[in-house]
Every structure is written in C-alpha cells, then in structure tokens.
Amino acid sequence: MISKTTIPNYKQIYIDIIKTKFPEKMEKCASLLHKADLSQIDIIDLNNRIFEGRDKEIEKLNQRLRSYNISSIKKILDYQKKYKYNNSQLANHFGLSRNTVTKWKKMISEHNV
C-alpha cells in the first residue's frame, strides 16, 4: 500500500537529469548531491545550478508550483536576518512575492511555529 505522504526522491531525480542531459554540471552540484537529505532550499539551489539562465516566463510559471514546509520557511526567514535583507530583497533572491514573505512572517509570529 502506498502512503499519501510519499515524497519523491529528488536526489535520484536530479542525479538522473545531470547524468543524461548535463554531465558537465555534476561537479558543480556534487556538494548538494552528497547530502543525506535534501531540503526544499537545496532542491531550489540544485535547480538553479542545473538550469541557470532559464527564461523568466518559465521561472515565473514554475514558482507557482512550489510549496514550502515550516522548516524551509524558517530557513528562508533566518537567511533574511543573517544577510539583513528587507522583504523585497528576500523575495527577489528566492523568487517569491513580497506578500508571501509578509504572510510567512505573520504566520510565524502569530503561531510561534
């Protein structure tokens, strides 16, 4: 019986993509692929390393399909504090909307998640 919470093996997916289409980028992605578990931020980073220079329209469409768990949201907000980014800078860096960042900050502060 397959569980509804089955998570795709992103590590294997990206290894296969690199081996078949972008073998020259294996060294560039090796540090992330050697991790035991990939976070959502690692997956975004891998995607950017492999498909750098993509069309902005495609990137915008793909952004709509992303979802983030609480730990990833906290890491993104910690990144903001570490580099002293405002909401706009953080949103641009991670390809988010400013409203999403504001919503996350409100959610974290209200629920002490």
CSV table of C-alpha atoms in Angstrom, one decimal:
chain,number,residue,atom,x,y,z
A,1,MET,CA,0.0,0.0,0.0
A,2,ILE,CA,1.4,3.4,-1.0
A,3,SER,CA,1.3,6.1,1.6
A,4,LYS,CA,-0.2,9.5,0.8
A,5,THR,CA,2.8,11.2,2.3
A,6,THR,CA,5.3,9.6,-0.1
A,7,ILE,CA,7.9,12.1,-1.1
A,8,PRO,CA,9.7,11.9,-4.4
A,9,ASN,CA,13.4,11.0,-4.3
A,10,TYR,CA,14.6,14.4,-5.5
A,11,LYS,CA,18.2,13.4,-5.1
A,12,GLN,CA,17.9,10.5,-7.6
A,13,ILE,CA,15.8,12.6,-9.9
A,14,TYR,CA,18.5,15.3,-10.1
A,15,ILE,CA,21.3,12.8,-10.5
A,16,ASP,CA,19.5,11.3,-13.4
A,17,ILE,CA,18.9,14.7,-15.0
A,18,ILE,CA,22.5,15.6,-14.6
A,19,LYS,CA,23.8,12.3,-16.0
A,20,THR,CA,21.6,12.3,-19.0
A,21,LYS,CA,21.4,16.0,-20.0
A,22,PHE,CA,24.1,18.0,-18.1
A,23,PRO,CA,27.0,15.8,-17.2
A,24,GLU,CA,29.3,18.8,-17.2
A,25,LYS,CA,27.4,20.2,-14.2
A,26,MET,CA,28.0,17.1,-11.9
A,27,GLU,CA,30.9,18.7,-10.2
A,28,LYS,CA,29.1,21.9,-9.6
A,29,CYS,CA,26.2,20.1,-7.9
A,30,ALA,CA,28.2,17.4,-6.1
A,31,SER,CA,28.2,19.2,-2.7
A,32,LEU,CA,24.4,19.2,-2.6
A,33,LEU,CA,24.0,15.7,-4.0
A,34,HIS,CA,26.2,14.2,-1.3
A,35,LYS,CA,23.8,15.3,1.5
A,36,ALA,CA,21.8,12.6,3.1
A,37,ASP,CA,18.5,14.6,2.9
A,38,LEU,CA,17.8,17.5,0.5
A,39,SER,CA,15.8,20.4,2.0
A,40,GLN,CA,13.5,22.4,-0.3
A,41,ILE,CA,16.1,25.1,-0.4
A,42,ASP,CA,18.7,22.6,-1.5
A,43,ILE,CA,16.3,21.5,-4.3
A,44,ILE,CA,15.8,25.1,-5.4
A,45,ASP,CA,19.6,25.6,-5.4
A,46,LEU,CA,20.2,22.4,-7.4
A,47,ASN,CA,17.5,23.5,-9.9
A,48,ASN,CA,19.2,26.9,-10.3
A,49,ARG,CA,22.6,25.4,-10.7
A,50,ILE,CA,21.4,22.9,-13.4
A,51,PHE,CA,19.0,25.2,-15.3
A,52,GLU,CA,20.8,28.5,-14.9
A,53,GLY,CA,19.8,31.2,-17.4
A,54,ARG,CA,16.3,30.0,-18.0
A,55,ASP,CA,13.6,32.1,-19.5
A,56,LYS,CA,11.9,34.4,-16.9
A,57,GLU,CA,8.4,33.3,-18.0
A,58,ILE,CA,9.2,29.7,-17.4
A,59,GLU,CA,10.6,30.6,-14.0
A,60,LYS,CA,7.5,32.5,-13.1
A,61,LEU,CA,5.3,29.6,-14.0
A,62,ASN,CA,7.4,27.1,-12.0
A,63,GLN,CA,7.3,29.4,-9.0
A,64,ARG,CA,3.5,28.9,-8.8
A,65,LEU,CA,4.1,25.1,-8.3
A,66,ARG,CA,6.5,25.4,-5.4
A,67,SER,CA,5.4,24.7,-1.8
A,68,TYR,CA,7.4,25.2,1.4
A,69,ASN,CA,7.3,23.4,4.7
A,70,ILE,CA,7.7,25.2,8.0
A,71,SER,CA,11.4,24.3,8.3
A,72,SER,CA,12.1,25.7,4.9
A,73,ILE,CA,10.2,28.9,5.7
A,74,LYS,CA,12.2,29.3,8.9
A,75,LYS,CA,15.5,28.8,7.0
A,76,ILE,CA,14.4,31.5,4.4
A,77,LEU,CA,13.5,33.9,7.2
A,78,ASP,CA,16.7,33.2,9.0
A,79,TYR,CA,18.6,33.9,5.8
A,80,GLN,CA,16.8,37.3,5.7
A,81,LYS,CA,18.1,38.1,9.2
A,82,LYS,CA,21.6,36.8,8.5
A,83,TYR,CA,22.1,39.0,5.5
A,84,LYS,CA,19.9,41.9,6.7
A,85,TYR,CA,17.6,41.7,3.7
A,86,ASN,CA,14.3,43.6,3.6
A,87,ASN,CA,11.2,41.7,2.3
A,88,SER,CA,11.7,42.8,-1.3
A,89,GLN,CA,15.3,41.7,-1.4
A,90,LEU,CA,14.5,38.4,0.1
A,91,ALA,CA,11.6,37.9,-2.3
A,92,ASN,CA,13.8,38.7,-5.3
A,93,HIS,CA,16.6,36.4,-4.0
A,94,PHE,CA,14.3,33.3,-3.6
A,95,GLY,CA,11.9,34.2,-6.4
A,96,LEU,CA,8.9,34.8,-4.1
A,97,SER,CA,6.4,37.6,-3.8
A,98,ARG,CA,6.7,40.2,-1.1
A,99,ASN,CA,3.2,39.3,0.0
A,100,THR,CA,4.3,35.7,0.6
A,101,VAL,CA,7.2,36.8,2.8
A,102,THR,CA,4.9,39.1,4.8
A,103,LYS,CA,2.4,36.3,5.2
A,104,TRP,CA,5.1,33.9,6.4
A,105,LYS,CA,6.4,36.4,8.9
A,106,LYS,CA,2.9,37.0,10.3
A,107,MET,CA,2.2,33.3,10.4
A,108,ILE,CA,5.5,32.5,12.3
A,109,SER,CA,5.0,35.4,14.8
A,110,GLU,CA,1.3,34.7,15.5
A,111,HIS,CA,1.6,30.9,15.9
A,112,ASN,CA,5.1,30.8,17.3
A,113,VAL,CA,5.8,27.9,14.9
